[in-house]
């Protein structure tokens, strides 16, 4: 007899749509298998302004959504009639951006007479680990780090989440993005800091670690001020590689220390790392090493599953649909919504 199945998942192909911020994405998943995961990035457009412009994001989603959905179906070698349900991110995010995805999802589900389900963006990130050949066991702890969120979450089972630690101000991704802007590096900041830090000395410019004491919360806003002061003080003498390496080191160090403290406090023995900042190689390596040292299981999805994508939304929808959950045609968007 084989091992007990990890989870009961929806058996038919799910078309998933994600448009909460600056990536237009559509995917097809069946159970835990990702048949396609197409992402049309708006990065090049937003680079001009150094950040996401909500109006421009919504317009770009309108232009890309149908071609991206077609490509997701073609790549999966399926047609619309093969799809058994439509999943879409409906919370939280930019209201105009979310509306584009939800409107498309409703139209497709309605015309095909199949279930429609709205998914919380953070649940998508948390369930992105289901794409791994060997996902983490439940219960486990997750560090979710993105452009808008930095949270330590105790996951008893899919759908049972308890936030145990979080940032009191900026998210880790914001610290990367704002730091990159101050250092004259490109948007999005995480990847440009990671690239600029190669060969840099991470000990050159000591930066503040935020909250002190025995906490599992985070504070990154002081880091941004410290980088500003550093650029003012050093002026043309600033070594950008060393500054990028110092900033990355500080963020990675704080995230690792607090996460290990949370693991111990919760008595947890498995950790997942998810969200856009989980694509950071230094963070992946540091948390992996720390977990090895403490004897914990460590899981993080492949890079393309960390940054925003629709496959993770399909994976989160899969277990909910299998339980018989779905939404009505009045499904709304919620720019702010708790997990
Ligand atoms: O999850 P995500 O794609 O979108 C949100 O839900 O916010 O996360 C985007 C964040 C941005 O702040 C971006 O700078 C950061 O993820 N990011 C990275 C890396 N790639 C993306 N941060 C550090 N290192 C990276 N390689
Ligand atoms: Zn995200």
XYZ file of C-alpha atoms and ligand atoms in Angstrom:
366
model
C 0.000 0.000 0.000
C 1.328 3.468 -0.887
C 1.738 6.345 1.523
C -1.425 8.217 2.543
C -2.144 11.085 0.151
C -0.957 14.455 1.395
C -4.199 16.224 0.607
C -7.383 15.722 -1.310
C -7.115 17.888 -4.401
C -9.489 18.813 -7.215
C -9.195 16.249 -10.001
C -9.962 18.331 -13.102
C -7.717 21.026 -14.623
C -8.030 24.425 -12.925
C -7.466 27.619 -14.874
C -5.911 30.108 -12.420
C -5.561 33.871 -12.857
C -3.421 36.352 -10.883
C -3.479 40.122 -11.513
C -3.156 41.605 -8.009
C -0.127 43.819 -8.697
C 2.249 44.110 -11.650
C 2.304 40.624 -13.189
C -0.462 39.350 -15.468
C -0.419 35.597 -14.973
C -2.499 32.571 -15.962
C -1.780 28.920 -15.232
C -3.292 25.476 -15.534
C -2.852 23.048 -12.633
C -4.190 19.541 -12.085
C -3.857 18.369 -8.488
C -0.293 19.398 -7.586
C 0.919 19.300 -11.196
C 1.562 22.636 -12.881
C 0.841 22.182 -16.611
C 1.566 25.815 -17.489
C 2.396 29.040 -15.652
C 2.566 32.102 -17.930
C 3.680 35.442 -16.468
C 3.589 38.702 -18.461
C 5.644 41.099 -16.390
C 5.001 44.842 -16.375
C 8.415 45.506 -14.847
C 9.810 47.262 -17.926
C 6.889 49.716 -17.905
C 7.013 50.500 -14.160
C 10.819 50.858 -14.224
C 10.403 54.290 -15.794
C 8.681 55.539 -12.620
C 10.725 53.453 -10.177
C 7.638 51.646 -8.862
C 4.161 50.349 -9.686
C 1.683 52.952 -10.998
C -1.780 51.471 -10.219
C -3.639 53.004 -13.201
C -0.987 51.877 -15.660
C -0.943 48.411 -14.065
C -4.702 47.962 -14.540
C -4.537 49.059 -18.187
C -1.652 46.693 -18.911
C -3.604 43.796 -17.317
C -6.543 44.536 -19.650
C -4.215 44.300 -22.646
C -2.439 41.119 -21.558
C -5.073 39.030 -19.805
C -6.686 37.244 -22.781
C -3.422 36.447 -24.633
C -1.899 35.191 -21.361
C -4.911 32.914 -20.687
C -4.729 31.559 -24.265
C -1.043 30.851 -23.890
C -1.623 29.066 -20.562
C -4.192 26.762 -22.224
C -2.031 26.170 -25.322
C 1.066 25.387 -23.259
C -0.983 22.909 -21.219
C -2.266 21.381 -24.518
C -5.841 21.973 -23.388
C -8.851 23.910 -24.628
C -11.424 25.799 -22.551
C -13.764 22.791 -22.557
C -11.175 20.717 -20.629
C -11.178 23.161 -17.703
C -13.088 22.093 -14.570
C -12.919 25.317 -12.512
C -11.566 28.861 -12.577
C -9.547 30.289 -9.652
C -8.624 33.946 -9.317
C -6.835 36.208 -6.831
C -9.568 38.509 -5.469
C -7.749 39.876 -2.383
C -5.626 41.791 -1.346
C -4.020 43.975 -4.034
C -4.554 46.998 -6.245
C -8.301 47.369 -6.767
C -8.159 48.100 -10.518
C -5.645 45.333 -11.131
C -7.640 42.741 -9.142
C -10.848 43.691 -10.986
C -9.368 42.796 -14.374
C -8.556 39.228 -13.283
C -11.852 38.719 -11.448
C -13.907 39.982 -14.406
C -12.112 37.642 -16.818
C -12.451 34.694 -14.420
C -16.178 35.270 -13.972
C -16.800 35.506 -17.720
C -14.962 32.237 -18.422
C -16.479 30.281 -15.532
C -19.998 31.551 -16.300
C -19.808 30.733 -19.994
C -18.443 27.232 -19.314
C -20.868 26.516 -16.408
C -18.007 25.594 -14.068
C -17.166 26.654 -10.483
C -15.457 29.980 -9.760
C -13.318 30.498 -6.658
C -11.620 33.600 -5.248
C -8.246 33.067 -3.575
C -6.312 35.181 -1.045
C -2.964 36.167 -2.584
C -1.035 35.176 0.550
C -2.683 31.764 0.667
C -1.399 31.371 -2.891
C 2.154 32.112 -1.727
C 1.777 29.732 1.248
C 0.503 26.910 -0.972
C 3.202 27.464 -3.646
C 5.173 24.742 -1.840
C 2.633 22.161 -3.051
C 4.418 22.402 -6.426
C 7.478 20.673 -4.925
C 7.978 16.946 -5.530
C 8.162 16.611 -1.759
C 6.168 19.432 -0.136
C 6.715 20.207 3.555
C 4.653 18.150 6.001
C 1.702 19.697 7.828
C 1.882 21.255 10.349
C 4.796 23.514 9.458
C 5.907 27.122 9.863
C 6.184 29.507 6.922
C 8.155 32.690 6.460
C 6.305 34.721 3.856
C 8.325 37.638 2.501
C 7.026 39.780 -0.353
C 6.699 43.388 -1.491
C 3.812 44.000 0.898
C 4.182 41.323 3.585
C 6.638 39.895 6.093
C 4.926 37.313 8.227
C 5.718 34.191 10.197
C 2.745 31.856 9.871
C 1.942 28.674 11.737
C 0.182 26.369 9.258
C -1.648 23.535 10.980
C -3.187 22.362 7.709
C -4.117 24.041 4.417
C -6.596 26.757 5.368
C -5.589 26.817 9.053
C -3.212 29.736 9.432
C -2.072 31.675 12.490
C 0.180 34.698 12.097
C 2.714 34.540 14.919
C 5.090 37.334 13.895
C 5.013 40.204 11.427
C 6.531 43.515 10.421
C 5.351 46.546 12.341
C 6.154 48.860 9.399
C 7.799 48.115 6.010
C 7.875 44.662 4.417
C 11.216 42.980 3.621
C 10.589 43.464 -0.113
C 9.955 47.171 0.495
C 13.285 47.405 2.338
C 14.992 45.954 -0.752
C 13.014 48.184 -3.139
C 13.511 51.428 -1.188
C 17.167 50.634 -0.484
C 17.767 49.973 -4.181
C 16.207 53.288 -5.122
C 18.432 55.158 -2.623
C 21.496 53.392 -4.022
C 20.525 54.330 -7.575
C 19.811 50.702 -8.518
C 16.901 49.570 -10.676
C 13.344 48.481 -9.880
C 12.389 45.913 -8.645
C 14.960 46.360 -5.943
C 15.402 42.815 -4.642
C 17.028 41.413 -7.743
C 19.089 44.547 -8.416
C 20.421 44.545 -4.829
C 21.222 40.836 -5.132
C 23.143 41.441 -8.372
C 24.906 44.592 -7.141
C 25.942 42.775 -3.924
C 27.985 40.163 -5.810
C 31.608 40.655 -4.744
C 30.624 43.375 -2.247
C 31.747 43.364 1.404
C 28.650 42.725 3.592
C 30.482 43.935 6.727
C 31.594 47.294 5.260
C 28.584 49.365 6.344
C 26.888 48.165 9.568
C 23.130 48.856 9.393
C 20.426 48.684 12.119
C 18.555 45.412 12.666
C 15.281 47.018 13.739
C 13.607 45.669 16.869
C 15.774 44.444 19.714
C 14.925 41.968 22.456
C 13.243 38.599 22.385
C 10.782 39.318 19.571
C 9.558 37.454 16.484
C 8.243 40.647 14.871
C 10.186 42.780 12.386
C 10.830 46.464 11.676
C 12.513 47.556 8.449
C 11.715 51.280 8.260
C 14.868 52.291 10.190
C 16.942 50.492 7.584
C 15.683 52.772 4.837
C 16.599 55.878 6.920
C 20.034 54.418 7.677
C 20.713 53.806 3.968
C 19.645 57.388 3.223
C 22.073 58.692 5.896
C 24.808 56.466 4.514
C 24.400 57.844 0.974
C 24.426 61.400 2.345
C 27.528 60.784 4.458
C 29.566 58.908 1.849
C 28.418 60.837 -1.218
C 30.512 59.971 -4.253
C 32.776 57.778 -2.105
C 29.976 55.264 -1.465
C 30.914 51.785 -2.621
C 27.592 50.596 -4.078
C 28.542 46.902 -4.106
C 29.501 47.051 -0.423
C 26.330 49.007 0.430
C 24.126 46.524 -1.467
C 25.894 43.590 0.208
C 25.531 45.233 3.645
C 21.812 45.876 3.103
C 21.167 42.339 1.872
C 23.188 40.869 4.749
C 21.205 42.868 7.329
C 17.816 41.808 5.930
C 18.870 38.151 5.561
C 20.357 38.118 9.054
C 17.259 39.566 10.741
C 14.883 37.268 8.841
C 16.964 34.198 9.708
C 17.407 35.016 13.396
C 13.714 35.770 14.020
C 12.579 32.743 12.020
C 14.806 30.390 14.014
C 13.516 31.962 17.240
C 9.922 31.403 16.064
C 10.652 27.769 15.163
C 11.984 27.131 18.646
C 9.127 28.956 20.335
C 6.499 27.045 18.341
C 8.272 23.704 18.711
C 8.103 23.429 14.924
C 10.394 21.123 12.950
C 9.661 22.179 9.342
C 9.962 25.549 7.643
C 8.829 26.853 4.264
C 10.108 30.063 2.685
C 7.693 31.732 0.220
C 6.937 35.076 -1.482
C 8.917 37.244 -3.903
C 11.836 37.820 -1.514
C 12.151 34.019 -1.205
C 13.799 34.269 -4.638
C 16.812 35.854 -2.904
C 19.683 33.378 -3.124
C 21.465 34.626 0.020
C 18.248 34.212 2.041
C 17.555 30.737 0.637
C 21.109 29.628 1.470
C 21.171 31.153 4.956
C 17.821 29.694 6.037
C 18.714 26.342 4.541
C 22.003 26.267 6.490
C 20.276 27.331 9.718
C 17.649 24.596 9.300
C 20.343 21.975 8.711
C 22.131 23.152 11.869
C 18.942 22.842 13.962
C 17.740 19.617 12.303
C 14.651 21.197 10.709
C 13.160 20.328 7.320
C 13.505 23.280 4.924
C 11.416 23.757 1.757
C 11.216 26.608 -0.703
C 9.693 26.542 -4.198
C 11.686 27.090 -7.369
C 12.348 30.769 -8.158
C 9.486 31.233 -10.654
C 7.021 29.997 -8.006
C 8.256 32.551 -5.434
C 7.505 35.777 -7.298
C 3.872 36.448 -8.215
C 2.347 33.796 -10.486
C -1.013 32.149 -11.125
C 0.057 28.528 -10.531
C 0.247 29.153 -6.767
C -3.336 30.492 -6.903
C -4.442 27.296 -8.670
C -2.722 25.151 -6.027
C -4.473 26.995 -3.188
C -7.791 26.657 -5.029
C -7.256 22.952 -5.620
C -7.765 21.773 -2.042
C -10.608 24.258 -1.442
C -12.506 23.107 -4.553
C -11.974 19.468 -3.517
C -13.766 20.328 -0.242
C -16.700 21.625 -2.270
C -15.940 25.322 -1.713
C -16.621 27.875 -4.437
C -17.916 31.430 -4.844
C -20.959 32.983 -6.478
C -21.139 35.287 -9.512
C -21.137 38.234 -7.084
C -17.490 37.530 -6.145
C -15.951 40.893 -5.244
C -12.420 42.281 -4.924
C -10.948 43.376 -1.570
C -7.849 45.622 -1.753
C -7.168 44.975 1.948
C -7.943 41.580 3.444
C -6.510 39.563 6.306
C -5.264 36.054 5.624
O 5.483 38.245 -3.993
P 5.931 39.304 -4.918
O 6.316 38.930 -6.319
O 4.841 40.443 -5.021
C 4.111 40.817 -3.892
O 3.154 40.086 -3.531
O 4.512 41.844 -3.283
O 7.161 40.054 -4.203
C 7.773 41.164 -4.806
C 8.969 41.554 -3.956
C 9.606 42.874 -4.411
O 9.774 43.700 -3.272
C 10.940 42.431 -4.980
O 11.963 43.391 -4.827
C 11.227 41.181 -4.161
O 9.988 40.547 -4.051
N 12.188 40.290 -4.819
C 13.397 40.006 -4.300
C 14.066 39.180 -5.243
N 13.211 38.980 -6.299
C 12.076 39.667 -6.011
N 13.966 40.397 -3.142
C 15.220 39.970 -2.899
N 15.926 39.203 -3.759
C 15.408 38.775 -4.933
N 16.098 38.017 -5.758
Zn 2.966 38.232 -3.975
